PDB file of C-alpha atoms in Angstrom:
ATOM      1  CA  MET Z   1      77.619  94.721  58.864  1.00 44.00           C
ATOM      2  CA  GLU Z   2      75.476  97.813  57.734  1.00 47.00           C
ATOM      3  CA  PHE Z   3      75.853  99.698  54.816  1.00 45.00           C
ATOM      4  CA  ASN Z   4      74.510 103.290  55.078  1.00 45.00           C
ATOM      5  CA  GLN Z   5      73.749 104.035  51.390  1.00 45.00           C
ATOM      6  CA  GLU Z   6      71.115 106.617  50.125  1.00 46.00           C
ATOM      7  CA  THR Z   7      68.584 104.487  48.345  1.00 46.00           C
ATOM      8  CA  SER Z   8      67.330 106.712  45.892  1.00 47.00           C
ATOM      9  CA  ASN Z   9      70.011 108.621  43.748  1.00 48.00           C
ATOM     10  CA  PRO Z  10      67.972 111.110  41.388  1.00 50.00           C
ATOM     11  CA  GLY Z  11      71.342 113.077  39.918  1.00 52.00           C
ATOM     12  CA  ASN Z  12      73.083 109.342  38.773  1.00 53.00           C
ATOM     13  CA  PHE Z  13      71.186 106.973  36.778  1.00 53.00           C
ATOM     14  CA  ASN Z  14      74.061 104.431  37.112  1.00 55.00           C
ATOM     15  CA  ALA Z  15      74.312 104.739  40.543  1.00 50.00           C
ATOM     16  CA  PRO Z  16      73.608 101.408  42.195  1.00 46.00           C
ATOM     17  CA  ASN Z  17      70.974 100.757  44.440  1.00 50.00           C
ATOM     18  CA  PHE Z  18      71.761  99.085  47.563  1.00 47.00           C
ATOM     19  CA  GLY Z  19      68.996  99.621  49.359  1.00 51.00           C
ATOM     20  CA  GLN Z  20      66.613  97.479  47.207  1.00 51.00           C
ATOM     21  CA  PRO Z  21      69.065  95.020  45.678  1.00 50.00           C
ATOM     22  CA  ASN Z  22      66.055  92.684  43.357  1.00 47.00           C
ATOM     23  CA  GLN Z  23      64.263  96.346  42.270  1.00 48.00           C
ATOM     24  CA  MET Z  24      64.818  97.174  38.922  1.00 51.00           C
ATOM     25  CA  GLN Z  25      65.913 100.501  38.300  1.00 68.00           C
ATOM     26  CA  ASN Z  26      63.305 102.511  36.154  1.00 78.00           C
ATOM     27  CA  ILE Z  27      66.034 104.448  34.226  1.00 78.00           C
ATOM     28  CA  PRO Z  28      64.731 105.968  31.168  1.00 87.00           C
ATOM     29  CA  SER Z  29      66.057 105.389  27.644  1.00 90.00           C
ATOM     30  CA  LYS Z  30      68.256 107.752  26.633  1.00 90.00           C
ATOM     31  CA  PRO Z  31      66.646 110.422  23.716  1.00 91.00           C
ATOM     32  CA  ASN Z  32      68.318 110.420  20.206  1.00 92.00           C
ATOM     33  CA  ASN Z  33      70.486 113.608  19.978  1.00 92.00           C
ATOM     34  CA  TYR Z  34      70.685 114.130  16.568  1.00 95.00           C
ATOM     35  CA  MET Z  35      74.300 114.072  16.290  1.00 95.00           C
ATOM     36  CA  ALA Z  36      74.719 112.472  13.318  1.00 95.00           C
ATOM     37  CA  LEU Z  37      71.767 114.713  11.489  1.00 95.00           C
ATOM     38  CA  SER Z  38      73.498 117.893  13.088  1.00 95.00           C
ATOM     39  CA  ILE Z  39      77.542 116.888  11.795  1.00 95.00           C
ATOM     40  CA  VAL Z  40      75.773 116.195   8.608  1.00 94.00           C
ATOM     41  CA  ALA Z  41      73.713 119.584   8.199  1.00 94.00           C
ATOM     42  CA  THR Z  42      76.824 121.872   9.136  1.00 94.00           C
ATOM     43  CA  VAL Z  43      79.259 120.222   6.513  1.00 94.00           C
ATOM     44  CA  LEU Z  44      76.097 120.763   4.037  1.00 92.00           C
ATOM     45  CA  SER Z  45      75.848 124.886   5.336  1.00 90.00           C
ATOM     46  CA  LEU Z  46      79.626 125.018   4.582  1.00 88.00           C
ATOM     47  CA  CYS Z  47      78.872 126.922   1.555  1.00 82.00           C
ATOM     48  CA  THR Z  48      76.615 128.821   3.048  1.00 82.00           C
ATOM     49  CA  CYS Z  49      77.600 131.388   5.830  1.00 81.00           C
ATOM     50  CA  ILE Z  50      74.866 131.893   7.681  1.00 85.00           C
ATOM     51  CA  GLY Z  51      73.343 128.270   7.599  1.00 86.00           C
ATOM     52  CA  LEU Z  52      77.067 127.430   9.191  1.00 89.00           C
ATOM     53  CA  VAL Z  53      76.307 129.067  12.684  1.00 92.00           C
ATOM     54  CA  PRO Z  54      73.101 127.424  13.434  1.00 93.00           C
ATOM     55  CA  GLY Z  55      74.710 124.177  12.188  1.00 93.00           C
ATOM     56  CA  ILE Z  56      77.551 124.402  14.685  1.00 94.00           C
ATOM     57  CA  VAL Z  57      74.464 125.150  17.863  1.00 95.00           C
ATOM     58  CA  ALA Z  58      72.653 122.457  16.749  1.00 95.00           C
ATOM     59  CA  ILE Z  59      76.171 120.246  17.543  1.00 95.00           C
ATOM     60  CA  VAL Z  60      76.522 121.487  20.493  1.00 96.00           C
ATOM     61  CA  MET Z  61      73.219 121.322  21.536  1.00 95.00           C
ATOM     62  CA  SER Z  62      73.112 117.683  20.766  1.00 95.00           C
ATOM     63  CA  SER Z  63      76.772 117.330  22.870  1.00 95.00           C
ATOM     64  CA  GLN Z  64      74.351 118.983  26.142  1.00 95.00           C
ATOM     65  CA  SER Z  65      71.996 116.404  25.356  1.00 94.00           C
ATOM     66  CA  SER Z  66      73.999 113.506  26.124  1.00 92.00           C
ATOM     67  CA  THR Z  67      76.101 115.360  28.851  1.00 94.00           C
ATOM     68  CA  LYS Z  68      72.506 116.074  30.781  1.00 94.00           C
ATOM     69  CA  TYR Z  69      71.382 112.129  30.607  1.00 93.00           C
ATOM     70  CA  ASN Z  70      74.885 111.173  31.569  1.00 91.00           C
ATOM     71  CA  GLN Z  71      74.116 113.929  35.066  1.00 92.00           C
ATOM     72  CA  GLY Z  72      70.339 112.877  35.293  1.00 89.00           C
ATOM     73  CA  ASP Z  73      68.592 115.704  33.792  1.00 91.00           C
ATOM     74  CA  TYR Z  74      66.326 113.742  31.497  1.00 92.00           C
ATOM     75  CA  GLN Z  75      64.084 116.260  30.989  1.00 94.00           C
ATOM     76  CA  GLY Z  76      66.775 118.491  30.136  1.00 94.00           C
ATOM     77  CA  ALA Z  77      68.478 115.798  27.484  1.00 94.00           C
ATOM     78  CA  VAL Z  78      65.127 115.856  26.351  1.00 94.00           C
ATOM     79  CA  ASN Z  79      64.856 119.232  25.674  1.00 95.00           C
ATOM     80  CA  SER Z  80      68.290 119.606  24.177  1.00 95.00           C
ATOM     81  CA  ALA Z  81      67.642 117.061  21.552  1.00 95.00           C
ATOM     82  CA  LYS Z  82      64.684 118.650  20.614  1.00 96.00           C
ATOM     83  CA  ASN Z  83      66.608 121.975  20.148  1.00 96.00           C
ATOM     84  CA  ALA Z  84      69.555 120.350  17.816  1.00 96.00           C
ATOM     85  CA  LYS Z  85      66.940 118.676  15.515  1.00 96.00           C
ATOM     86  CA  ILE Z  86      65.313 121.953  15.202  1.00 96.00           C
ATOM     87  CA  LEU Z  87      68.268 123.715  14.187  1.00 96.00           C
ATOM     88  CA  ALA Z  88      69.757 120.513  12.402  1.00 96.00           C
ATOM     89  CA  TRP Z  89      66.362 121.005  10.262  1.00 96.00           C
ATOM     90  CA  VAL Z  90      66.598 124.693   9.680  1.00 95.00           C
ATOM     91  CA  THR Z  91      70.503 124.624   8.903  1.00 95.00           C
ATOM     92  CA  LEU Z  92      69.181 122.126   6.248  1.00 95.00           C
ATOM     93  CA  GLY Z  93      66.497 124.094   5.052  1.00 94.00           C
ATOM     94  CA  ILE Z  94      69.186 127.065   4.497  1.00 93.00           C
ATOM     95  CA  PHE Z  95      71.237 124.943   2.429  1.00 94.00           C
ATOM     96  CA  VAL Z  96      67.917 123.927   0.366  1.00 93.00           C
ATOM     97  CA  LEU Z  97      67.053 127.444  -0.366  1.00 94.00           C
ATOM     98  CA  ASN Z  98      70.987 128.710  -0.885  1.00 93.00           C
ATOM     99  CA  THR Z  99      70.676 125.802  -3.480  1.00 92.00           C
ATOM    100  CA  ILE Z 100      67.931 126.260  -5.757  1.00 94.00           C
ATOM    101  CA  TYR Z 101      68.841 129.696  -5.532  1.00 93.00           C
ATOM    102  CA  SER Z 102      72.030 129.172  -6.749  1.00 90.00           C
ATOM    103  CA  ILE Z 103      70.327 126.606 -10.105  1.00 91.00           C
ATOM    104  CA  TYR Z 104      67.925 130.074 -10.233  1.00 93.00           C
ATOM    105  CA  GLN Z 105      71.076 132.132 -10.900  1.00 90.00           C
ATOM    106  CA  VAL Z 106      73.037 129.829 -13.421  1.00 88.00           C
ATOM    107  CA  GLN Z 107      70.136 129.554 -15.498  1.00 90.00           C
ATOM    108  CA  SER Z 108      69.018 133.078 -15.542  1.00 89.00           C
ATOM    109  CA  MET Z 109      72.827 133.450 -16.953  1.00 84.00           C
ATOM    110  CA  GLY Z 110      71.789 131.217 -19.684  1.00 85.00           C
ATOM    111  CA  GLY Z 111      72.623 128.271 -18.322  1.00 87.00           C
ATOM    112  CA  ILE Z 112      76.048 126.376 -17.252  1.00 87.00           C
ATOM    113  CA  ASN Z 113      77.791 128.133 -20.361  1.00 88.00           C
ATOM    114  CA  GLY Z 114      76.808 130.970 -19.971  1.00 86.00           C
ATOM    115  CA  PHE Z 115      77.699 131.257 -16.121  1.00 85.00           C
ATOM    116  CA  ILE Z 116      81.614 129.925 -17.739  1.00 89.00           C
ATOM    117  CA  GLU Z 117      81.303 132.723 -19.965  1.00 90.00           C
ATOM    118  CA  GLN Z 118      80.406 135.253 -17.446  1.00 88.00           C
ATOM    119  CA  TYR Z 119      83.233 133.622 -15.200  1.00 88.00           C
ATOM    120  CA  LYS Z 120      85.695 134.105 -18.148  1.00 92.00           C
ATOM    121  CA  GLU Z 121      84.948 137.770 -18.784  1.00 91.00           C
ATOM    122  CA  ALA Z 122      84.900 138.450 -15.380  1.00 91.00           C
ATOM    123  CA  MET Z 123      88.317 136.531 -14.610  1.00 94.00           C
ATOM    124  CA  GLU Z 124      89.807 138.507 -18.165  1.00 92.00           C
ATOM    125  CA  ALA Z 125      88.833 142.048 -16.495  1.00 91.00           C
ATOM    126  CA  ALA Z 126      90.408 141.666 -13.092  1.00 92.00           C
ATOM    127  CA  ALA Z 127      93.550 140.136 -15.190  1.00 90.00           C
ATOM    128  CA  ASN Z 128      93.587 143.215 -17.307  1.00 88.00           C
ATOM    129  CA  GLN Z 129      93.232 146.062 -13.937  1.00 83.00           C
TER     130      GLN Z 129
END
């Protein structure tokens, strides 16, 4: 009985290779998709509207990396993972800059006590209108 199976399958790494039963397949390892970094960066950037956009794109790129690897597109998976990593770090950078700016703003109001005092005055003014 003879099988007419294709011996090379570039589209799918997981397909069996019937033509060469004892030869190890040269399957590249799955690249790190940076999904955890992308999610953490996105959650931290919820307080900055502009930081949320690259965070969501980073999550999408991370997901694409896994999908491309499973479809056999190793180079596409590496490129998507690299883009996800860059976007996640940009998102974290925006979060850090926003945090530094917020601390500066509170300090310029006279510290936390000055900030609370100005907040109470603004709330009273809004209630009186």
